Amino acid sequence: MNLDYTVFEKINHLAASAPMFNPIMKFLAEDAQYILILGVIVYWFIRVESNRRMITEVLLAACMGVGISAVLGHFLYRDRPFVSHHVIQLIAHPANASFPSDHATLAFAVSAAIWGYRKKEGAIWLALSALIAVSRVWTGVHYPTDVIAGAALGIGLAAFVHLIFRKFKLMQALQTLAIQVYERFEIKVWPKPASDKPSSRAQITR
């Protein structure tokens, strides 16, 4: 705890020694999650099978992360830094459970799941997630171990979900079925362009 608070102080006090970065950190801490959400939406509606499979993994890992984080927050309850210490708090936040960081959990679950399919783009998303994690400490609402635990949880869940879809045919079949059911409804309201449809010759060949 002493080391955790020492590192917290060093990062949090950058808000006073380098205030020119505070607007960026406030944005990252509060609103950068919407960039992740927008990315998920864009990937989904680029109507490519690999994207659809990737996003189903993203959503499953994220949902699991929310649930597990809530359980850990209940059984391993820890006050926010601003409850127990004098801090530089740049954003408003309820005095609820600090450990683990929900923001870090969700950000890393999403970015690690993307990295499992798209290494170069995934690295960029992971970098954004790291900045989000740092910003939560910078702005005074999390300890370093909160975001480290959240990052580990998010990455671990993304890797676990990716593994079960690769190893178990039943999971692959359920994933395929879910995507097909969705696409049956989607195509009724948003038909694919003719160029995206397989040609009759290709269908005969199959």
XYZ file of N, CA, C and O in Angstrom:
824
model
N 0.824 -1.205 0.000
C 0.000 0.000 0.000
C 0.861 1.259 0.000
O 0.552 2.234 -0.670
N 1.953 1.241 0.785
C 2.817 2.414 0.830
C 3.431 2.701 -0.538
O 3.482 3.854 -0.979
N 3.909 1.638 -1.210
C 4.490 1.809 -2.538
C 3.421 2.267 -3.524
O 3.666 3.152 -4.351
N 2.251 1.674 -3.409
C 1.149 2.042 -4.295
C 0.812 3.522 -4.148
O 0.638 4.242 -5.139
N 0.735 3.992 -2.901
C 0.408 5.395 -2.672
C 1.549 6.306 -3.110
O 1.308 7.407 -3.636
N 2.784 5.852 -2.939
C 3.931 6.656 -3.369
C 3.904 6.881 -4.875
O 4.106 7.999 -5.364
N 3.640 5.792 -5.624
C 3.549 5.913 -7.084
C 2.345 6.766 -7.460
O 2.413 7.592 -8.375
N 1.234 6.567 -6.743
C 0.042 7.388 -7.000
C 0.370 8.869 -6.856
O 0.006 9.691 -7.712
N 1.042 9.220 -5.772
C 1.382 10.634 -5.530
C 2.221 11.211 -6.661
O 1.978 12.339 -7.107
N 3.205 10.455 -7.109
C 4.085 10.955 -8.162
C 3.305 11.236 -9.442
O 3.537 12.247 -10.120
N 2.393 10.325 -9.794
C 1.610 10.514 -11.017
C 0.568 11.614 -10.820
O 0.412 12.502 -11.670
N -0.130 11.573 -9.690
C -1.187 12.550 -9.431
C -0.639 13.971 -9.325
O -1.297 14.935 -9.788
N 0.552 14.135 -8.771
C 1.134 15.470 -8.618
C 1.601 16.059 -9.945
O 1.915 17.251 -10.024
N 1.643 15.226 -10.991
C 1.927 15.781 -12.321
C 0.820 16.742 -12.755
O 1.051 17.611 -13.593
N -0.354 16.598 -12.164
C -1.443 17.520 -12.459
C -1.100 18.941 -12.039
O -1.599 19.909 -12.625
N -0.210 19.072 -11.038
C 0.237 20.388 -10.592
C 1.511 20.829 -11.290
O 1.674 22.000 -11.632
N 2.414 19.879 -11.542
C 3.697 20.241 -12.147
C 3.637 20.318 -13.671
O 4.474 20.977 -14.291
N 2.662 19.655 -14.289
C 2.512 19.700 -15.754
C 1.039 19.930 -16.110
O 0.400 19.087 -16.755
N 0.476 21.056 -15.678
C -0.967 21.290 -15.848
C -1.407 21.412 -17.300
O -2.600 21.287 -17.591
N -0.451 21.640 -18.213
C -0.831 21.755 -19.627
C -1.421 20.457 -20.167
O -2.129 20.450 -21.173
N -1.126 19.330 -19.491
C -1.663 18.038 -19.932
C -2.999 17.683 -19.268
O -3.611 16.677 -19.617
N -3.430 18.485 -18.325
C -4.649 18.160 -17.578
C -5.897 18.031 -18.458
O -6.688 17.102 -18.261
N -6.107 18.929 -19.430
C -7.292 18.750 -20.285
C -7.287 17.424 -21.041
O -8.330 16.780 -21.193
N -6.093 17.002 -21.503
C -5.991 15.725 -22.210
C -6.302 14.576 -21.257
O -7.045 13.645 -21.597
N -5.752 14.658 -20.046
C -5.974 13.589 -19.076
C -7.428 13.527 -18.637
O -7.982 12.444 -18.429
N -8.065 14.674 -18.497
C -9.490 14.685 -18.139
C -10.324 14.055 -19.257
O -11.256 13.296 -18.987
N -9.967 14.363 -20.496
C -10.679 13.749 -21.622
C -10.481 12.244 -21.626
O -11.442 11.474 -21.783
N -9.232 11.803 -21.444
C -8.948 10.369 -21.447
C -9.672 9.661 -20.313
O -10.206 8.560 -20.480
N -9.711 10.286 -19.148
C -10.317 9.664 -17.971
C -11.831 9.575 -18.074
O -12.432 8.625 -17.553
N -12.448 10.556 -18.721
C -13.911 10.611 -18.747
C -14.532 10.186 -20.072
O -15.581 9.523 -20.089
N -13.911 10.568 -21.183
C -14.593 10.441 -22.472
C -13.915 9.534 -23.491
O -14.519 9.213 -24.517
N -12.673 9.107 -23.247
C -11.983 8.280 -24.245
C -12.660 6.929 -24.425
O -12.506 6.292 -25.475
N -13.430 6.506 -23.424
C -14.146 5.238 -23.562
C -15.117 5.265 -24.749
O -15.395 4.226 -25.352
N -15.597 6.475 -25.090
C -16.520 6.579 -26.224
C -15.805 6.346 -27.558
O -16.441 5.949 -28.537
N -14.497 6.587 -27.584
C -13.727 6.257 -28.781
C -13.710 4.740 -28.963
O -13.857 4.234 -30.082
N -13.556 4.019 -27.857
C -13.585 2.561 -27.918
C -14.946 2.061 -28.395
O -15.029 1.159 -29.229
N -16.000 2.655 -27.858
C -17.356 2.256 -28.266
C -17.564 2.528 -29.750
O -18.115 1.696 -30.480
N -17.122 3.710 -30.198
C -17.248 4.050 -31.618
C -16.467 3.066 -32.469
O -16.939 2.629 -33.532
N -15.276 2.698 -32.025
C -14.476 1.726 -32.763
C -15.179 0.390 -32.897
O -15.180 -0.218 -33.974
N -15.791 -0.077 -31.814
C -16.535 -1.342 -31.845
C -17.679 -1.259 -32.856
O -17.903 -2.187 -33.648
N -18.399 -0.139 -32.851
C -19.522 0.035 -33.777
C -19.037 0.039 -35.226
O -19.623 -0.610 -36.101
N -17.957 0.769 -35.487
C -17.426 0.849 -36.851
C -16.974 -0.519 -37.334
O -17.295 -0.939 -38.457
N -16.232 -1.244 -36.515
C -15.781 -2.579 -36.901
C -16.973 -3.483 -37.208
O -16.951 -4.254 -38.175
N -18.021 -3.393 -36.377
C -19.179 -4.264 -36.579
C -19.870 -3.976 -37.907
O -20.250 -4.884 -38.637
N -20.021 -2.709 -38.216
C -20.768 -2.356 -39.417
C -19.918 -2.307 -40.688
O -20.431 -1.998 -41.757
N -18.625 -2.594 -40.563
C -17.851 -2.982 -41.740
C -18.150 -4.463 -41.899
O -17.630 -5.298 -41.181
N -19.008 -4.784 -42.794
C -19.668 -6.095 -42.788
C -18.751 -7.198 -43.318
O -18.917 -7.733 -44.408
N -17.765 -7.520 -42.500
C -16.800 -8.571 -42.807
C -16.899 -9.618 -41.702
O -17.007 -9.270 -40.518
N -16.863 -10.885 -42.082
C -17.062 -11.950 -41.101
C -16.051 -11.884 -39.962
O -16.410 -12.059 -38.794
N -14.782 -11.638 -40.281
C -13.767 -11.604 -39.227
C -14.055 -10.488 -38.227
O -13.815 -10.649 -37.024
N -14.562 -9.362 -38.715
C -14.922 -8.271 -37.810
C -16.060 -8.673 -36.888
O -16.056 -8.369 -35.696
N -17.043 -9.352 -37.463
C -18.190 -9.761 -36.663
C -17.742 -10.747 -35.569
O -18.187 -10.678 -34.428
N -16.881 -11.668 -35.911
C -16.379 -12.623 -34.920
C -15.541 -11.900 -33.860
O -15.635 -12.205 -32.659
N -14.748 -10.956 -34.301
C -13.924 -10.190 -33.367
C -14.799 -9.435 -32.371
O -14.539 -9.460 -31.156
N -15.842 -8.783 -32.856
C -16.672 -7.967 -31.980
C -17.512 -8.826 -31.036
O -17.775 -8.420 -29.898
N -17.927 -10.007 -31.461
C -18.621 -10.879 -30.506
C -17.689 -11.245 -29.351
O -18.128 -11.318 -28.189
N -16.410 -11.432 -29.643
C -15.442 -11.702 -28.583
C -15.244 -10.474 -27.706
O -15.128 -10.575 -26.476
N -15.186 -9.299 -28.335
C -15.054 -8.048 -27.582
C -16.207 -7.913 -26.588
O -16.004 -7.621 -25.395
N -17.436 -8.112 -27.064
C -18.609 -7.918 -26.217
C -18.659 -8.938 -25.081
O -18.996 -8.586 -23.941
N -18.311 -10.182 -25.380
C -18.325 -11.203 -24.338
C -17.273 -10.913 -23.276
O -17.548 -10.989 -22.068
N -16.065 -10.562 -23.707
C -14.995 -10.248 -22.754
C -15.358 -9.024 -21.916
O -15.120 -8.993 -20.697
N -15.946 -8.010 -22.545
C -16.327 -6.796 -21.826
C -17.420 -7.077 -20.798
O -17.353 -6.589 -19.659
N -18.421 -7.867 -21.178
C -19.504 -8.201 -20.249
C -18.985 -9.011 -19.066
O -19.363 -8.773 -17.911
N -18.116 -9.954 -19.351
C -17.513 -10.731 -18.271
C -16.696 -9.820 -17.362
O -16.700 -9.979 -16.132
N -15.994 -8.876 -17.962
C -15.184 -7.949 -17.186
C -16.015 -7.115 -16.229
O -15.646 -6.924 -15.059
N -17.159 -6.621 -16.702
C -18.051 -5.825 -15.854
C -18.520 -6.654 -14.658
O -18.509 -6.185 -13.511
N -18.933 -7.896 -14.938
C -19.428 -8.755 -13.868
C -18.363 -9.102 -12.840
O -18.584 -8.979 -11.625
N -17.203 -9.522 -13.321
C -16.130 -9.918 -12.404
C -15.616 -8.722 -11.627
O -15.334 -8.818 -10.426
N -15.504 -7.570 -12.282
C -15.054 -6.359 -11.598
C -15.999 -5.972 -10.473
O -15.567 -5.563 -9.385
N -17.298 -6.116 -10.708
C -18.281 -5.798 -9.665
C -18.132 -6.727 -8.465
O -18.209 -6.287 -7.309
N -17.912 -8.013 -8.735
C -17.740 -8.985 -7.648
C -16.473 -8.673 -6.853
O -16.483 -8.664 -5.606
N -15.375 -8.416 -7.555
C -14.117 -8.097 -6.877
C -14.244 -6.807 -6.070
O -13.717 -6.703 -4.951
N -14.949 -5.826 -6.639
C -15.131 -4.569 -5.927
C -15.906 -4.753 -4.631
O -15.682 -4.032 -3.655
N -16.811 -5.727 -4.625
C -17.601 -5.998 -3.411
C -16.776 -6.728 -2.355
O -16.785 -6.346 -1.179
N -16.071 -7.762 -2.763
C -15.344 -8.581 -1.798
C -13.961 -8.017 -1.439
O -13.419 -8.348 -0.380
N -13.399 -7.217 -2.325
C -12.090 -6.616 -2.057
C -12.225 -5.095 -2.040
O -11.443 -4.384 -2.665
N -13.222 -4.630 -1.306
C -13.554 -3.198 -1.335
C -12.361 -2.344 -0.891
O -11.676 -2.653 0.082
N -12.183 -1.272 -1.631
C -11.101 -0.336 -1.334
C -11.595 1.065 -1.626
O -12.200 1.304 -2.671
N -11.345 1.982 -0.703
C -11.767 3.366 -0.918
C -10.987 4.020 -2.045
O -9.832 3.660 -2.318
N -11.622 4.986 -2.680
C -10.932 5.795 -3.681
C -9.821 6.607 -3.010
O -9.908 6.921 -1.813
N -8.790 6.991 -3.784
C -7.702 7.787 -3.192
C -8.190 9.073 -2.537
O -7.687 9.465 -1.475
N -9.173 9.731 -3.135
C -9.626 11.013 -2.601
C -10.439 10.865 -1.316
O -10.704 11.854 -0.627
N -10.825 9.625 -0.982
C -11.525 9.386 0.286
C -10.532 9.320 1.435
O -10.788 9.852 2.530
N -9.398 8.696 1.193
C -8.419 8.450 2.257
C -7.276 9.457 2.296
O -6.572 9.536 3.311
N -7.072 10.202 1.224
C -5.914 11.090 1.150
C -6.308 12.439 0.543
O -7.361 12.573 -0.091
N -5.427 13.378 0.750
C -5.567 14.661 0.056
C -4.942 14.489 -1.328
O -3.749 14.195 -1.450
N -5.747 14.642 -2.362
C -5.263 14.424 -3.732
C -5.659 15.603 -4.606
O -6.490 16.433 -4.227
N -5.067 15.627 -5.789
C -5.493 16.582 -6.814
C -6.533 15.858 -7.662
O -6.188 15.028 -8.505
N -7.773 16.148 -7.415
C -8.867 15.458 -8.102
C -9.401 16.347 -9.220
O -9.992 17.398 -8.969
N -9.205 15.914 -10.457
C -9.568 16.726 -11.615
C -10.961 16.426 -12.141
O -11.508 17.226 -12.904
N -11.521 15.274 -11.791
C -12.852 14.914 -12.290
C -13.720 14.469 -11.115
O -13.221 13.949 -10.123
N -15.008 14.687 -11.249
C -15.949 14.243 -10.216
C -16.134 12.737 -10.307
O -16.131 12.167 -11.404
N -16.284 12.116 -9.139
C -16.483 10.664 -9.140
C -17.138 10.244 -7.833
O -16.776 10.748 -6.766
N -18.091 9.307 -7.868
C -18.670 8.783 -6.625
C -17.603 8.090 -5.783
O -16.629 7.547 -6.309
N -17.806 8.088 -4.488
C -16.856 7.442 -3.577
C -17.205 5.963 -3.446
O -17.466 5.453 -2.355
N -17.165 5.256 -4.569
C -17.474 3.824 -4.568
C -16.185 3.013 -4.622
O -15.096 3.549 -4.424
N -16.304 1.719 -4.899
C -15.138 0.837 -4.885
C -14.093 1.276 -5.902
O -14.411 1.580 -7.053
N -12.852 1.283 -5.471
C -11.755 1.718 -6.333
C -11.086 0.560 -7.068
O -10.543 0.736 -8.153
N -11.132 -0.638 -6.464
C -10.409 -1.807 -7.005
C -11.389 -2.848 -7.517
O -12.333 -3.211 -6.815
N -11.158 -3.360 -8.735
C -10.234 -2.870 -9.765
C -10.889 -1.754 -10.572
O -12.077 -1.471 -10.399
N -10.139 -1.150 -11.458
C -10.669 -0.075 -12.286
C -11.557 -0.631 -13.395
O -11.106 -1.408 -14.237
N -12.840 -0.220 -13.381
C -13.757 -0.648 -14.447
C -13.301 -0.116 -15.802
O -13.396 -0.811 -16.823
N -12.831 1.140 -15.817
C -12.384 1.741 -17.075
C -11.228 0.942 -17.679
O -11.201 0.666 -18.879
N -10.259 0.588 -16.835
C -9.111 -0.174 -17.336
C -9.534 -1.566 -17.772
O -9.083 -2.076 -18.806
N -10.413 -2.193 -17.000
C -10.889 -3.530 -17.351
C -11.549 -3.534 -18.719
O -11.214 -4.345 -19.597
N -12.486 -2.626 -18.926
C -13.211 -2.575 -20.190
C -12.300 -2.173 -21.344
O -12.356 -2.759 -22.434
N -11.462 -1.167 -21.120
C -10.586 -0.697 -22.194
C -9.650 -1.802 -22.665
O -9.489 -2.027 -23.874
N -9.045 -2.513 -21.734
C -8.098 -3.558 -22.122
C -8.800 -4.811 -22.640
O -8.245 -5.518 -23.478
N -10.009 -5.078 -22.163
C -10.765 -6.207 -22.722
C -11.062 -5.955 -24.193
O -10.894 -6.834 -25.050
N -11.478 -4.735 -24.504
C -11.789 -4.377 -25.898
C -10.529 -4.388 -26.756
O -10.482 -5.017 -27.825
N -9.497 -3.687 -26.312
C -8.296 -3.542 -27.142
C -7.541 -4.853 -27.301
O -7.011 -5.149 -28.379
N -7.506 -5.679 -26.247
C -6.811 -6.968 -26.360
C -7.569 -7.912 -27.286
O -6.956 -8.686 -28.033
N -8.903 -7.858 -27.251
C -9.693 -8.695 -28.158
C -9.475 -8.271 -29.612
O -9.389 -9.112 -30.509
N -9.368 -6.969 -29.843
C -9.063 -6.484 -31.198
C -7.669 -6.932 -31.612
O -7.446 -7.378 -32.742
N -6.716 -6.849 -30.684
C -5.337 -7.259 -30.983
C -5.280 -8.733 -31.384
O -4.446 -9.122 -32.205
N -6.175 -9.543 -30.835
C -6.198 -10.958 -31.189
C -6.482 -11.199 -32.659
O -6.091 -12.227 -33.212
N -7.137 -10.241 -33.317
C -7.458 -10.358 -34.740
C -6.609 -9.430 -35.608
O -6.277 -9.785 -36.740
N -6.319 -8.251 -35.091
C -5.630 -7.234 -35.895
C -4.470 -6.676 -35.065
O -4.674 -5.777 -34.247
N -3.288 -7.226 -35.285
C -2.157 -6.899 -34.427
C -1.771 -5.412 -34.481
O -1.569 -4.776 -33.438
N -1.638 -4.841 -35.670
C -1.200 -3.447 -35.776
C -2.234 -2.490 -35.202
O -1.911 -1.594 -34.415
N -3.496 -2.671 -35.592
C -4.544 -1.813 -35.065
C -4.740 -2.067 -33.579
O -4.972 -1.136 -32.794
N -4.632 -3.313 -33.188
C -4.781 -3.656 -31.784
C -3.739 -2.989 -30.913
O -4.027 -2.588 -29.779
N -2.511 -2.844 -31.427
C -1.456 -2.177 -30.667
C -1.830 -0.722 -30.393
O -1.549 -0.187 -29.311
N -2.469 -0.086 -31.359
C -2.908 1.311 -31.174
C -3.996 1.378 -30.103
O -3.980 2.247 -29.218
N -4.949 0.437 -30.168
C -6.003 0.409 -29.154
C -5.426 0.112 -27.773
O -5.879 0.678 -26.764
N -4.442 -0.760 -27.691
C -3.798 -1.043 -26.408
C -3.094 0.187 -25.862
O -3.117 0.448 -24.647
N -2.464 0.964 -26.752
C -1.802 2.197 -26.320
C -2.824 3.185 -25.760
O -2.587 3.842 -24.737
N -3.972 3.298 -26.438
C -5.042 4.171 -25.937
C -5.516 3.683 -24.574
O -5.735 4.497 -23.653
N -5.655 2.392 -24.410
C -6.097 1.835 -23.126
C -5.096 2.148 -22.021
O -5.483 2.451 -20.885
N -3.801 2.079 -22.344
C -2.769 2.414 -21.362
C -2.871 3.879 -20.940
O -2.722 4.215 -19.758
N -3.142 4.756 -21.904
C -3.305 6.175 -21.590
C -4.532 6.408 -20.710
O -4.505 7.238 -19.791
N -5.595 5.676 -20.983
C -6.799 5.775 -20.147
C -6.463 5.357 -18.717
O -6.857 6.021 -17.745
N -5.719 4.266 -18.581
C -5.349 3.776 -17.250
C -4.521 4.817 -16.499
O -4.785 5.123 -15.327
N -3.529 5.391 -17.162
C -2.697 6.418 -16.523
C -3.533 7.632 -16.143
O -3.370 8.216 -15.059
N -4.453 8.003 -17.008
C -5.270 9.194 -16.750
C -6.141 9.030 -15.516
O -6.438 10.003 -14.814
N -6.562 7.811 -15.224
C -7.396 7.580 -14.045
C -6.609 7.800 -12.751
O -7.178 8.178 -11.722
N -5.307 7.572 -12.815
C -4.443 7.868 -11.669
C -4.113 9.356 -11.643
O -4.179 10.011 -10.592
N -3.756 9.905 -12.787
C -3.416 11.332 -12.918
C -4.534 12.209 -12.364
O -4.265 13.202 -11.672
N -5.773 11.861 -12.675
C -6.912 12.694 -12.264
C -7.379 12.413 -10.837
O -8.335 13.036 -10.356
N -6.743 11.461 -10.151
C -6.978 11.285 -8.728
C -8.075 10.327 -8.321
O -8.505 10.342 -7.156
N -8.546 9.470 -9.234
C -9.680 8.598 -8.886
C -9.303 7.127 -8.741
O -10.154 6.310 -8.380
N -8.046 6.771 -9.028
C -7.608 5.377 -8.874
C -6.159 5.321 -8.415
O -5.345 6.205 -8.747
N -5.837 4.260 -7.688
C -4.453 3.925 -7.380
C -3.857 3.169 -8.567
O -4.588 2.564 -9.365
N -2.530 3.165 -8.686
C -1.894 2.407 -9.783
C -2.291 0.931 -9.815
O -2.533 0.374 -10.885
N -2.376 0.283 -8.635
C -2.722 -1.137 -8.644
C -4.168 -1.370 -9.097
O -4.491 -2.455 -9.583
N -5.030 -0.372 -8.942
C -6.406 -0.504 -9.435
C -6.416 -0.680 -10.949
O -7.121 -1.542 -11.485
N -5.647 0.163 -11.633
C -5.661 0.111 -13.099
C -4.819 -1.060 -13.612
O -5.130 -1.632 -14.657
N -3.766 -1.418 -12.876
C -2.970 -2.584 -13.276
C -3.811 -3.853 -13.174
O -3.813 -4.702 -14.078
N -4.571 -3.979 -12.087
C -5.447 -5.136 -11.921
C -6.528 -5.148 -12.997
O -6.861 -6.210 -13.553
N -7.096 -3.976 -13.297
C -8.108 -3.884 -14.346
C -7.548 -4.278 -15.699
O -8.199 -4.997 -16.469
N -6.327 -3.812 -15.992
C -5.692 -4.154 -17.267
C -5.445 -5.655 -17.358
O -5.715 -6.290 -18.390
N -4.938 -6.242 -16.280
C -4.670 -7.688 -16.273
C -5.963 -8.478 -16.445
O -6.004 -9.477 -17.179
N -7.013 -8.023 -15.775
C -8.306 -8.702 -15.884
C -8.850 -8.614 -17.305
O -9.302 -9.617 -17.871
N -8.797 -7.424 -17.899
C -9.303 -7.244 -19.257
C -8.534 -8.062 -20.276
O -9.134 -8.741 -21.129
N -7.208 -8.042 -20.193
C -6.385 -8.809 -21.127
C -6.605 -10.304 -20.923
O -6.723 -11.078 -21.888
N -6.663 -10.724 -19.660
C -6.871 -12.139 -19.378
C -8.199 -12.649 -19.913
O -8.270 -13.747 -20.483
N -9.246 -11.859 -19.756
C -10.559 -12.271 -20.253
C -10.592 -12.299 -21.773
O -11.189 -13.203 -22.368
N -9.970 -11.316 -22.417
C -9.919 -11.310 -23.883
C -9.187 -12.541 -24.398
O -9.623 -13.181 -25.366
N -8.081 -12.895 -23.748
C -7.320 -14.083 -24.157
C -8.132 -15.352 -23.907
O -8.135 -16.273 -24.747
N -8.836 -15.412 -22.781
C -9.650 -16.583 -22.454
C -10.777 -16.765 -23.469
O -11.002 -17.869 -23.969
N -11.483 -15.679 -23.781
C -12.590 -15.753 -24.741
C -12.071 -16.171 -26.120
O -12.671 -17.010 -26.798
N -10.947 -15.590 -26.525
C -10.361 -15.939 -27.823
C -10.005 -17.426 -27.861
O -10.235 -18.097 -28.871
N -9.475 -17.928 -26.750
C -9.068 -19.339 -26.686
C -10.267 -20.271 -26.793
O -10.225 -21.257 -27.549
N -11.341 -19.963 -26.049
C -12.474 -20.899 -26.066
C -13.163 -20.921 -27.432
O -13.694 -21.948 -27.847
N -13.131 -19.796 -28.147
C -13.711 -19.809 -29.485
C -12.821 -20.548 -30.473
O -13.300 -21.020 -31.509
N -11.534 -20.632 -30.189
C -10.630 -21.345 -31.083
C -10.608 -22.842 -30.786
O -10.451 -23.656 -31.683
N -10.788 -23.195 -29.524
C -10.607 -24.591 -29.107
C -11.888 -25.412 -29.134
O -11.833 -26.631 -29.301
N -13.033 -24.769 -28.960
C -14.275 -25.516 -28.802
C -15.207 -25.263 -29.979
O -15.644 -24.131 -30.209
N -15.520 -26.333 -30.707
C -16.370 -26.215 -31.886
C -17.781 -25.760 -31.532
O -18.432 -25.073 -32.310
N -18.257 -26.146 -30.354
C -19.585 -25.714 -29.932
C -19.653 -24.198 -29.815
O -20.635 -23.567 -30.250
N -18.609 -23.611 -29.247
C -18.577 -22.150 -29.110
C -18.523 -21.482 -30.481
O -19.178 -20.462 -30.721
N -17.745 -22.054 -31.404
C -17.689 -21.522 -32.762
C -19.056 -21.607 -33.428
O -19.486 -20.674 -34.107
N -19.749 -22.725 -33.215
C -21.064 -22.903 -33.821
C -22.067 -21.898 -33.255
O -22.877 -21.331 -34.004
N -22.024 -21.677 -31.942
C -22.927 -20.710 -31.325
C -22.631 -19.297 -31.809
O -23.548 -18.500 -32.051
N -21.345 -18.997 -31.965
C -20.947 -17.686 -32.472
C -21.460 -17.488 -33.895
O -22.029 -16.439 -34.229
N -21.269 -18.505 -34.734
C -21.745 -18.437 -36.117
C -23.256 -18.277 -36.167
O -23.782 -17.461 -36.931
N -23.959 -19.033 -35.350
C -25.422 -18.958 -35.318
C -25.896 -17.571 -34.906
O -26.812 -17.006 -35.527
N -25.271 -17.014 -33.871
C -25.665 -15.683 -33.403
C -25.468 -14.628 -34.488
O -26.333 -13.763 -34.706
N -24.338 -14.704 -35.189
C -24.068 -13.745 -36.266
C -25.062 -13.925 -37.406
O -25.585 -12.944 -37.951
N -25.347 -15.171 -37.771
C -26.284 -15.432 -38.867
C -27.688 -14.946 -38.534
O -28.372 -14.375 -39.386
N -28.136 -15.178 -37.306
C -29.465 -14.713 -36.900
C -29.539 -13.193 -36.982
O -30.511 -12.626 -37.491
N -28.502 -12.533 -36.476
C -28.476 -11.065 -36.561
C -28.515 -10.604 -38.006
O -29.266 -9.687 -38.364
N -27.696 -11.229 -38.866
C -27.581 -10.766 -40.248
C -28.859 -10.989 -41.050
O -29.116 -10.263 -42.010
N -29.664 -11.971 -40.659
C -30.954 -12.156 -41.326
C -31.860 -10.959 -41.119
O -32.610 -10.560 -42.019
N -31.810 -10.384 -39.923
C -32.595 -9.180 -39.648
C -31.943 -7.948 -40.272
O -32.619 -7.070 -40.812
N -30.619 -7.889 -40.199
C -29.904 -6.731 -40.721
C -30.145 -6.543 -42.212
O -30.380 -5.426 -42.680
N -30.087 -7.648 -42.959
C -30.175 -7.546 -44.419
C -31.563 -7.086 -44.868
O -31.726 -6.549 -45.969
N -32.566 -7.265 -44.008
C -33.913 -6.809 -44.348
C -34.015 -5.287 -44.305
O -34.762 -4.684 -45.080
N -33.281 -4.664 -43.404
C -33.333 -3.208 -43.276
C -32.148 -2.527 -43.959
O -32.178 -1.330 -44.227
N -31.100 -3.288 -44.217
C -29.890 -2.721 -44.838
C -29.318 -3.751 -45.806
O -28.334 -4.415 -45.499
N -29.928 -3.899 -46.978
C -29.448 -4.889 -47.957
C -28.010 -4.608 -48.368
O -27.597 -3.446 -48.486
N -27.282 -5.671 -48.603
C -25.913 -5.514 -49.071
C -25.903 -5.080 -50.532
O -26.775 -5.487 -51.308
N -24.911 -4.250 -50.923
C -24.776 -3.906 -52.343
C -24.574 -5.161 -53.180
O -24.043 -6.162 -52.699
N -24.974 -5.086 -54.436
C -24.866 -6.248 -55.328
C -23.436 -6.753 -55.419
O -23.182 -7.944 -55.535
N -22.469 -5.847 -55.353
C -21.060 -6.239 -55.476
C -20.605 -7.088 -54.304
O -19.624 -7.816 -54.394
N -21.328 -6.964 -53.142
C -20.948 -7.740 -51.967
C -21.551 -9.135 -51.962
O -21.179 -9.985 -51.166
N -22.532 -9.366 -52.850
C -23.200 -10.654 -52.884
C -22.434 -11.629 -53.765
O -21.877 -11.243 -54.797
N -22.359 -12.887 -53.405
C -21.672 -13.872 -54.244
C -22.392 -14.024 -55.569
O -23.615 -13.972 -55.636
N -21.647 -14.178 -56.625
C -22.249 -14.330 -57.943
C -22.914 -15.688 -58.068
O -22.612 -16.618 -57.328
N -23.856 -15.808 -59.016
C -24.540 -17.079 -59.209
C -23.550 -18.173 -59.596
O -23.694 -19.326 -59.219
N -22.505 -17.770 -60.339
C -21.501 -18.759 -60.750
C -20.770 -19.281 -59.518
O -20.511 -20.490 -59.398
N -20.455 -18.348 -58.600
C -19.754 -18.764 -57.389
C -20.629 -19.690 -56.551
O -20.171 -20.660 -55.960
N -21.950 -19.370 -56.517
C -22.864 -20.203 -55.769
C -22.941 -21.612 -56.368
O -22.964 -22.604 -55.652
N -22.967 -21.690 -57.714
C -23.030 -23.001 -58.388
C -21.758 -23.794 -58.094
O -21.789 -24.991 -57.835
N -20.607 -23.068 -58.121
C -19.331 -23.729 -57.868
C -19.312 -24.344 -56.467
O -18.807 -25.438 -56.254
N -19.907 -23.593 -55.504
C -19.961 -24.122 -54.167
C -20.853 -25.359 -54.090
O -20.637 -26.229 -53.295
